[in-house]
Short mmCIF file of C-alpha atoms and ligand atoms in Angstrom, two decimals:
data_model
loop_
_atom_site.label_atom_id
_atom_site.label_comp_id
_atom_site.label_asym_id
_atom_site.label_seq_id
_atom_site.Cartn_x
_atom_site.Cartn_y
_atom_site.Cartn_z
CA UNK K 387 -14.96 -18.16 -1.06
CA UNK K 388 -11.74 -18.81 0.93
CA UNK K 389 -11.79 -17.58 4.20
CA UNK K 390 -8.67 -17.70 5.99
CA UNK K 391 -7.73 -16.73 10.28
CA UNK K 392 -4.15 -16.53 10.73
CA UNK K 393 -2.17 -16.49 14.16
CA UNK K 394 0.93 -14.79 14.92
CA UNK K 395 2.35 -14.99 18.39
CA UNK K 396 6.36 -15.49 17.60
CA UNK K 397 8.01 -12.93 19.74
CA UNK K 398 5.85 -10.18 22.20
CA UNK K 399 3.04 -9.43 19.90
CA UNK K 400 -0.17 -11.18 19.86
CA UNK K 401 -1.61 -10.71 16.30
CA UNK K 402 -4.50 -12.28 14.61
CA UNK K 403 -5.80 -11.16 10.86
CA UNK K 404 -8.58 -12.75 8.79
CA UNK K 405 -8.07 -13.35 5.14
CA UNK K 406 -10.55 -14.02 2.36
CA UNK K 407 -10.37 -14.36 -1.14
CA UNK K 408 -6.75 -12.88 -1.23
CA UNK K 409 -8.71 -9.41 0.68
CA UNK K 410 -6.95 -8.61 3.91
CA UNK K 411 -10.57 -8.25 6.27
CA UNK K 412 -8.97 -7.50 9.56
CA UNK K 413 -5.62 -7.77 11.80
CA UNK K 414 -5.58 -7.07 15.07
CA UNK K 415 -2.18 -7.04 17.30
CA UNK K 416 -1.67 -6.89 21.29
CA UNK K 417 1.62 -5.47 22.05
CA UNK K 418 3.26 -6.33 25.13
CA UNK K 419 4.37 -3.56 27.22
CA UNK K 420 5.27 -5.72 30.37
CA UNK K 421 9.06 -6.32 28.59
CA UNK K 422 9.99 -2.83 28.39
CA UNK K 423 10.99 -2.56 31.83
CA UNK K 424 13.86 -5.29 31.53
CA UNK K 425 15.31 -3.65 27.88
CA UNK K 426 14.68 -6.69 26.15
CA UNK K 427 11.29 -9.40 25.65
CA UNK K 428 11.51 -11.87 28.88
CA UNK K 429 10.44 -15.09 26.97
CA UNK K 430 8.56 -16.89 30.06
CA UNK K 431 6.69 -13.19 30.12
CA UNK K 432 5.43 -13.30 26.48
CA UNK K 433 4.46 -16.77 26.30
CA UNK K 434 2.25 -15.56 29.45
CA UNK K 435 1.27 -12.80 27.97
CA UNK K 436 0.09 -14.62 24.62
CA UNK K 437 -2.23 -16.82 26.74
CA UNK K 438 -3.91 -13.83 27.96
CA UNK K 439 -4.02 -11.79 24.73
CA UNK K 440 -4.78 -14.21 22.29
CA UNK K 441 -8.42 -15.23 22.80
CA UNK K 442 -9.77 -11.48 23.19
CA UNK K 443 -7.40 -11.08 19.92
CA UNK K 444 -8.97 -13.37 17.90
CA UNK K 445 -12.09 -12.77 18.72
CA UNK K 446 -11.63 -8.96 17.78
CA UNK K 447 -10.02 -10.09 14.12
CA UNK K 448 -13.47 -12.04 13.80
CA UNK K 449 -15.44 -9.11 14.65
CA UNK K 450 -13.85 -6.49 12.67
CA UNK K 451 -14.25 -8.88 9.72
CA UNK K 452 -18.25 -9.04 10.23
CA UNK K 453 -17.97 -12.94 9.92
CA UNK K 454 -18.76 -15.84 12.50
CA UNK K 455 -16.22 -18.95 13.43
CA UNK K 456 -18.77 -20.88 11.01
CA UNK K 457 -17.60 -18.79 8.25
CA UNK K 458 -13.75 -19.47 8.63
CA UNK K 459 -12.05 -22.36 5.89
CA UNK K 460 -8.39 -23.09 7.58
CA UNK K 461 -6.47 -21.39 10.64
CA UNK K 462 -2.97 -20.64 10.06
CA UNK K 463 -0.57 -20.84 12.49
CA UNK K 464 3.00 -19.33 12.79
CA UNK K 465 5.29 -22.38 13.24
CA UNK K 466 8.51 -20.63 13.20
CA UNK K 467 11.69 -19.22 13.80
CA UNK K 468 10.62 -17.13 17.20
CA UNK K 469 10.20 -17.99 21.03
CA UNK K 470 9.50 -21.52 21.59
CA UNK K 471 7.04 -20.59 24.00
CA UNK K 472 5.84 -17.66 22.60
CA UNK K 473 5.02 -20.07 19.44
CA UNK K 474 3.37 -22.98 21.54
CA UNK K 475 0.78 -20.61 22.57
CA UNK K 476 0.04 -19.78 19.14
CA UNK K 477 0.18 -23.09 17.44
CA UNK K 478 -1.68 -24.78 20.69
CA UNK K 479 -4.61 -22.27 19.91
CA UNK K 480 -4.40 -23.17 16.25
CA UNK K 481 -5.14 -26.82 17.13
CA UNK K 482 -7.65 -26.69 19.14
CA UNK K 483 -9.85 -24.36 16.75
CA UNK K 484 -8.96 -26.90 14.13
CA UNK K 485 -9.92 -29.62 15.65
CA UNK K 486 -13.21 -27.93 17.41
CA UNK K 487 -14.18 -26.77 13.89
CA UNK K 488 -13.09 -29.53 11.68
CA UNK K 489 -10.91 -27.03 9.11
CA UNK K 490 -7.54 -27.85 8.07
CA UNK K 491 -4.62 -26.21 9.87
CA UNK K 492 -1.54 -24.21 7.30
CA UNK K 493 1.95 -24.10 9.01
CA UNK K 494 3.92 -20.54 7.82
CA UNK K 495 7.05 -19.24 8.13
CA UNK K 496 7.83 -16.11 10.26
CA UNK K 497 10.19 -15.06 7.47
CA UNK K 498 8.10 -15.74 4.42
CA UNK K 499 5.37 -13.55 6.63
CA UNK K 500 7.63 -11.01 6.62
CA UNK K 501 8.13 -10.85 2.84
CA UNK K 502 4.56 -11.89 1.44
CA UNK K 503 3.65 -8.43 3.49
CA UNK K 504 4.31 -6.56 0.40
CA UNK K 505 1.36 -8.84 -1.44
CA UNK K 506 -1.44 -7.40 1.29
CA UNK K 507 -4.49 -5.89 -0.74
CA UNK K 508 -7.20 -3.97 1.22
CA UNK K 509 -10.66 -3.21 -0.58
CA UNK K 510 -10.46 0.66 -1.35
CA UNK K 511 -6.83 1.32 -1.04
CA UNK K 512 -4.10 1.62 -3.99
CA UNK K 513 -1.54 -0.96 -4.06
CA UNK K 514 1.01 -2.17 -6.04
CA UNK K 515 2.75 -5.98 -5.93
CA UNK K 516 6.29 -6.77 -6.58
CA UNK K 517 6.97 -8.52 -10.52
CA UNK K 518 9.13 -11.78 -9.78
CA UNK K 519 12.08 -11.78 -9.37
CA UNK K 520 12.73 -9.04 -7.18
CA UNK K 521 15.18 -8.49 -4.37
CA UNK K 522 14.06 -8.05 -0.54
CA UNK K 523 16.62 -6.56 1.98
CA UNK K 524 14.75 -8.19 5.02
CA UNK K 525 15.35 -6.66 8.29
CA UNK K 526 14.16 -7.52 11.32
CA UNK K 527 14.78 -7.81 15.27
CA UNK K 528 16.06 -11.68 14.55
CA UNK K 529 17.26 -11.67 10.82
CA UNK K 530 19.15 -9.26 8.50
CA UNK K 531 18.90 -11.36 4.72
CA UNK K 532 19.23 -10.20 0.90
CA UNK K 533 16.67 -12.98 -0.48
CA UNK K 534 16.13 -13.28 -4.44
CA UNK K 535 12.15 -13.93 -4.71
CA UNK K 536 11.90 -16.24 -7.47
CA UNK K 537 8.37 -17.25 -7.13
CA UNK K 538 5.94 -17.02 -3.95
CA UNK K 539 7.04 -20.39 -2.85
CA UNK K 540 10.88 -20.03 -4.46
CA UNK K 541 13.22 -18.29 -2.59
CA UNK K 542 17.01 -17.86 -2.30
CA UNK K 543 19.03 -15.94 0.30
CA UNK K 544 21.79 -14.43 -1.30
CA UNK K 545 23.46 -12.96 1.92
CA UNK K 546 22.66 -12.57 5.28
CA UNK K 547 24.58 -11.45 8.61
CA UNK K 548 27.24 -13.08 10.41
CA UNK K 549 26.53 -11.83 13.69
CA UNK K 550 23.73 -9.41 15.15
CA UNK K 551 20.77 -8.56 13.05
CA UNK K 552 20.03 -4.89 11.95
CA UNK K 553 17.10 -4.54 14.35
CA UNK K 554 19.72 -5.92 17.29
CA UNK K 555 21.86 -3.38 16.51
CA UNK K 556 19.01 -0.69 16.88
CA UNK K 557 18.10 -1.60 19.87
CA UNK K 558 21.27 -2.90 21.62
CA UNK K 559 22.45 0.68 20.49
CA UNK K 560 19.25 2.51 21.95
CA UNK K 561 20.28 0.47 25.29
CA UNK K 562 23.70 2.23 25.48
CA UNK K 563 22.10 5.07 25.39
CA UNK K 564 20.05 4.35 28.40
CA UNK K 565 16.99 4.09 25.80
CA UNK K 566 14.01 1.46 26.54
CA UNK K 567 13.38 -1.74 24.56
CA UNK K 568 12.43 -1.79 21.74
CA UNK K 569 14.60 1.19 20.86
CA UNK K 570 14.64 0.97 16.71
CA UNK K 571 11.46 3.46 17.20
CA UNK K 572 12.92 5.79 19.86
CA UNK K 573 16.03 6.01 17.50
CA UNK K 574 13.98 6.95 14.61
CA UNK K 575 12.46 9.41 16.33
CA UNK K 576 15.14 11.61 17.93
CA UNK K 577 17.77 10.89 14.67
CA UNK K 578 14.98 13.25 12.71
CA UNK K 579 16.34 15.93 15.29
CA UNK K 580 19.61 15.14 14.42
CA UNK K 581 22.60 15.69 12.37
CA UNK K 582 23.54 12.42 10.80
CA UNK K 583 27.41 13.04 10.31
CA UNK K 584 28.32 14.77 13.87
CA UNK K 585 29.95 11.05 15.07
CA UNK K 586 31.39 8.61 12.50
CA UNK K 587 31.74 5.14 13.20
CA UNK K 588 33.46 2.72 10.65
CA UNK K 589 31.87 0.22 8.60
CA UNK K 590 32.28 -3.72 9.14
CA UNK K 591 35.20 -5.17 6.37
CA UNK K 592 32.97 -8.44 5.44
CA UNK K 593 31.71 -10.01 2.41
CA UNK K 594 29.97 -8.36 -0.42
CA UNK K 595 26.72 -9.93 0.71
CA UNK K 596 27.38 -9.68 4.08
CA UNK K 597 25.78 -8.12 7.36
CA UNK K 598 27.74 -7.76 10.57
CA UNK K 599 26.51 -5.15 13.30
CA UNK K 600 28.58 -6.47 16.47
CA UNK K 601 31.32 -4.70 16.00
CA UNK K 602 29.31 -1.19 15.20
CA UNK K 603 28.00 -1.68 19.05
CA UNK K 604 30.73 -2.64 20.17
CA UNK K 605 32.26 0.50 18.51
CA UNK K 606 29.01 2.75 19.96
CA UNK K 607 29.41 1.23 23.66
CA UNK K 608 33.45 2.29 23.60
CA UNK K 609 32.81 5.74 22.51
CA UNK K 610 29.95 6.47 24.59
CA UNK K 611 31.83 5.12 27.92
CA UNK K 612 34.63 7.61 26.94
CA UNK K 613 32.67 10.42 26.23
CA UNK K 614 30.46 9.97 29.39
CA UNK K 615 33.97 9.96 31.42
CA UNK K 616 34.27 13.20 30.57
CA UNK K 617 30.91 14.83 30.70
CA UNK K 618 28.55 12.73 32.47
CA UNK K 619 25.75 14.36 30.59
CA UNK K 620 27.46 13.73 27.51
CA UNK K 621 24.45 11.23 26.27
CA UNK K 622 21.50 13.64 27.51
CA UNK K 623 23.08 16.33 25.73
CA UNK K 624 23.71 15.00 22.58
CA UNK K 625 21.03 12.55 21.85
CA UNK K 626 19.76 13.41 18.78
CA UNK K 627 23.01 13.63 16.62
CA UNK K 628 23.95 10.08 18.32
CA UNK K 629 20.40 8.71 17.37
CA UNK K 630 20.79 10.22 13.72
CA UNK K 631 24.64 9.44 13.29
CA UNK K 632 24.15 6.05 14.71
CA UNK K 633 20.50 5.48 12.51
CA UNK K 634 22.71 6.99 9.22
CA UNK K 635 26.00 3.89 9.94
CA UNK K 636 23.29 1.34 9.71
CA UNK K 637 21.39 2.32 7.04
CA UNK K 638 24.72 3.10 5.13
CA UNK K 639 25.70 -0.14 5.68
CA UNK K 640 22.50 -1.89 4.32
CA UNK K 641 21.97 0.07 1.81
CA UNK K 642 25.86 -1.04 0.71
CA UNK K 643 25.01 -4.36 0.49
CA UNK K 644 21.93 -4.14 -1.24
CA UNK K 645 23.38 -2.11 -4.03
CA UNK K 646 25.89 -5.04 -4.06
CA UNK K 647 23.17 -7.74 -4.50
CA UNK K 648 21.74 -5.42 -7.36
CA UNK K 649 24.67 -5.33 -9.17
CA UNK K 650 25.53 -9.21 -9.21
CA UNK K 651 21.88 -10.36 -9.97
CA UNK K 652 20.84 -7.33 -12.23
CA UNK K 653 17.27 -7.56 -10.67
CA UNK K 654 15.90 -3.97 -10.26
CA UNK K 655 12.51 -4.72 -9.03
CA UNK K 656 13.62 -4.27 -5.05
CA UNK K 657 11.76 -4.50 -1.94
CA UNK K 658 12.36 -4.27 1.85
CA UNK K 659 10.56 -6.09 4.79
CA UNK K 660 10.17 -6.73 8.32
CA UNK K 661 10.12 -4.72 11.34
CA UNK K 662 13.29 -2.45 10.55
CA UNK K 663 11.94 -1.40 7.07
CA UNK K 664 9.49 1.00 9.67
CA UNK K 665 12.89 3.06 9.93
CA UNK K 666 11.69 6.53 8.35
CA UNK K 667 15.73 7.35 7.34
CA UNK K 668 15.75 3.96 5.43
CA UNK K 669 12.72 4.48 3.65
CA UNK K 670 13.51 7.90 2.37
CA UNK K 671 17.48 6.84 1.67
CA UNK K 672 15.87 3.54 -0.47
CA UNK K 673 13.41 5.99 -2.72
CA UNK K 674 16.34 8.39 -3.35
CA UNK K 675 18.55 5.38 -4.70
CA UNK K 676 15.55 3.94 -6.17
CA UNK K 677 15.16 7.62 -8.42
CA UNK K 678 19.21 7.69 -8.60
CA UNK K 679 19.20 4.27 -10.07
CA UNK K 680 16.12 3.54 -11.47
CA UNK K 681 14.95 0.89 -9.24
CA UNK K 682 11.26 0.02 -8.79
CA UNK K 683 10.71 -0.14 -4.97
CA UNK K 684 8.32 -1.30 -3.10
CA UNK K 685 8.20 -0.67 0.51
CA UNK K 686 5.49 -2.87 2.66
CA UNK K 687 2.40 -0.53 4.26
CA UNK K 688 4.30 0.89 7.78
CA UNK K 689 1.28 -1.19 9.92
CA UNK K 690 2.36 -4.25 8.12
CA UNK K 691 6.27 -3.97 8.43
CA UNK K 692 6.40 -5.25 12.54
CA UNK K 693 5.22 -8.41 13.53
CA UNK K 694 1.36 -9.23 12.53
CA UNK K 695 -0.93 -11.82 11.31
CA UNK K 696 -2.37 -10.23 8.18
CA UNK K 697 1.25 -11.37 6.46
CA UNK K 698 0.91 -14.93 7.97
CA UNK K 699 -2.53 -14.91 6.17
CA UNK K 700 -1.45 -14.02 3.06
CA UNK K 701 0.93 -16.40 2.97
CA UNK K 702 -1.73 -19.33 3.95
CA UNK K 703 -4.06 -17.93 1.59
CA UNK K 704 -1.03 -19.06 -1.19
CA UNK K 705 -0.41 -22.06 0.64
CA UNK K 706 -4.36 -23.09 0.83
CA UNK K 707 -4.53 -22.20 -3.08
CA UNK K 708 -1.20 -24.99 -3.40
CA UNK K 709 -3.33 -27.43 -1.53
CA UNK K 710 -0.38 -27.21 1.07
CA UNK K 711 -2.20 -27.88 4.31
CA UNK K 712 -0.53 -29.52 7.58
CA UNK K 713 -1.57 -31.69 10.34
CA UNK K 714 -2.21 -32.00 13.97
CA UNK K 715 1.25 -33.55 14.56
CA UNK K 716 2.88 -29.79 13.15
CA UNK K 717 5.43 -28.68 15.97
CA UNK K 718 7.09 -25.08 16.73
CA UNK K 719 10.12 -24.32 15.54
CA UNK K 720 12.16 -21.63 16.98
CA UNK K 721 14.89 -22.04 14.67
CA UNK K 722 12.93 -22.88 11.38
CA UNK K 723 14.90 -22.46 8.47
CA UNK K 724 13.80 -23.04 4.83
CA UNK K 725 12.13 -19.63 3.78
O1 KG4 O 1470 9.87 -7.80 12.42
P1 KG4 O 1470 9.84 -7.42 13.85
O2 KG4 O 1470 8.60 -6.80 14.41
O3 KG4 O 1470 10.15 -8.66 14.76
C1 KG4 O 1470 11.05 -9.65 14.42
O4 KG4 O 1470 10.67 -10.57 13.64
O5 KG4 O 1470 12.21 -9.53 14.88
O6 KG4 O 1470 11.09 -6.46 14.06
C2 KG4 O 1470 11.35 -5.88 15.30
C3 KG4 O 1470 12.57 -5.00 15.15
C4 KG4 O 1470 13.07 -4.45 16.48
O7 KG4 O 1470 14.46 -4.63 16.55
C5 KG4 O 1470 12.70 -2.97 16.40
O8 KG4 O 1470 13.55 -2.11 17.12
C6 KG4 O 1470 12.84 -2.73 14.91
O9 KG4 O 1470 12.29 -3.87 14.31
N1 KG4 O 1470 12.11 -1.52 14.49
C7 KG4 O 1470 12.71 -0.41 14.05
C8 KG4 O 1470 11.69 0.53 13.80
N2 KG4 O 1470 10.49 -0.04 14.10
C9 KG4 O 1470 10.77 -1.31 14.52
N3 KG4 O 1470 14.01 -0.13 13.85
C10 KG4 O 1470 14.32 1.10 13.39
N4 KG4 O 1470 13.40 2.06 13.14
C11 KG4 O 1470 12.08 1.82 13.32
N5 KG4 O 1470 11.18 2.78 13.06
ZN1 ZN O 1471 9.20 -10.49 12.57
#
């Protein structure tokens, strides 16, 4: 038996999930509410915040899973791209319950987390793995990427954005409006109120495989400061149609590219990942295309689409099956690359 604890602690949530066997046993996650105040995560705040959470965190994961530390074959660690001092927390811990234990220590990538989330089984409930290759549209708070999954370990990224990821543009939108950080959820919720095409905002002119959301807030922030010059409560009034028409531009725009990536790689087996693929409007806009073009879709359980352990532990559970362990010398990487 394989018995796997993974960390998470990248950005401003403290997660830690316990693996066995390929079985997802537990996850447990601290959010941090202390950043929502400032309307955006205060780095020297979550890295403080991670020291605090992450032993009670653990220790819960451990619990829920009915097992001991005895009973635990590797940690896992998440060694990047996030905060770096959000990640030193996580990868300090890691260490030291290596080394106190004598188990080996696996190094993952935020990224690949975020994408080896669609492989997370739990005993007694129905799921349903990608085929290789497929196509993930992975969108996130830091990263907006079309990636062609070759193999669990083989990976290409097809296109990605030039500026602002899709989550940025969420929430630097939701900040315009006066909304609190993280505002991709807040938007979600008031654009089901509202009527999608009441504002229209143009679409970025960049490459077929491209992302770029800088302009579309820069676009937002214009209008809004015009509007609100003539009817201060021009925002309060009209919140829901600017939630759903801004929510509807972004989707439109990912959902553009995607088709794109389709198209050129004639891979039909497409998923979506990371924190934005929560977005209800995306969701429902992907499984109409998917019955319009006869796509098989596959769209990660909601708990497992933010940040969270349980998809750093699947992906150590691979990498402990591949013999690929790493040392005590491992250091964070904020801006780790190679997915
Ligand atoms: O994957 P994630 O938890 O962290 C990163 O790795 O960045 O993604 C966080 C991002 C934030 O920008 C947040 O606003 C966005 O995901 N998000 C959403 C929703 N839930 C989270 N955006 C739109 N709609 C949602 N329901
Ligand atoms: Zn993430």
């Amino acid at each position: 038996m394989k018995t796997i604890l993974a960390i998470e602690t990248s950005c401003d949530d403290t997660s830690a999930a316990i693996i066995q066997d390929g079985w997802l046993l537990s996850n447990v996650t601290a959010n941090q509410d202390v950043h929502k105040k400032y309307g955006g995560v205060v780095p020297e705040l979550a890295s403080r915040a991670h020291q605090a959470n992450i032993v009670p965190v653990v220790d819960l994961a451990i619990k829920n899973a009915n097992l001991t530390i005895s009973d635990i074959d590797a940690i896992a660690f998440t060694r990047g791209p996030g905060l770096l001092g959000s990640l030193l927390v996580g990868i300090s811990f890691a260490k030291g319950f290596a080394l106190a234990n004598n188990i080996p220590l696996i190094d993952v990538n935020h990224l690949h987390g975020h994408v080896s989330a669609l492989f997370l089984k739990e005993k007694g409930v129905k799921h349903t793995s990608p085929k290789f290759p497929f196509i993930t549209l992975l969108v996130s708070g830091g990263h907006s990427q079309l990636i062609v999954v070759k193999s669990f370990f083989d990976k290409e990224i097809i296109g990605e954005t030039i500026d602002d990821a899709a989550g940025e543009a969420f929430d630097k939108s939701a900040k315009i409006m006066g909304l609190p950080y993280p505002g991709g959820p807040l938007i979600d919720k008031y654009a089901k109120l509202g009527n999608p095409h009441a504002y229209k905002f143009t679409k970025p002119k960049v490459g077929d495989l491209q992302y770029s959301f800088s302009g579309l807030k820069t676009a937002i922030l214009y209008f809004i400061r015009d509007e609100v010059k003539k009817n201060p409560n021009f925002i309060k009034e009209n919140l829901n149609d600017l939630c759903a028409s801004i929510q509807f531009t972004i989707i439109d725009i990912l959902v553009d590219k995607l088709k794109n990536a389709i198209k050129k790689t004639g891979i039909k087996e497409v998923a979506i990942a990371g924190g934005v693929s929560a977005n209800s409007g995306l969701r429902e806009r992907l499984k109409d295309e998917a019955n319009k073009n006869n796509w098989v879709l596959h769209i990660p359980e909601f708990k497992f689409t933010t940040d969270n352990a349980a998809m750093i532990a699947i992906t150590a559970y691979h990498k402990f099956l591949n013999n690929d362990f790493t040392s005590q010398s491992a250091v964070a990487d904020a801006r780790l690359k190679e997915i």
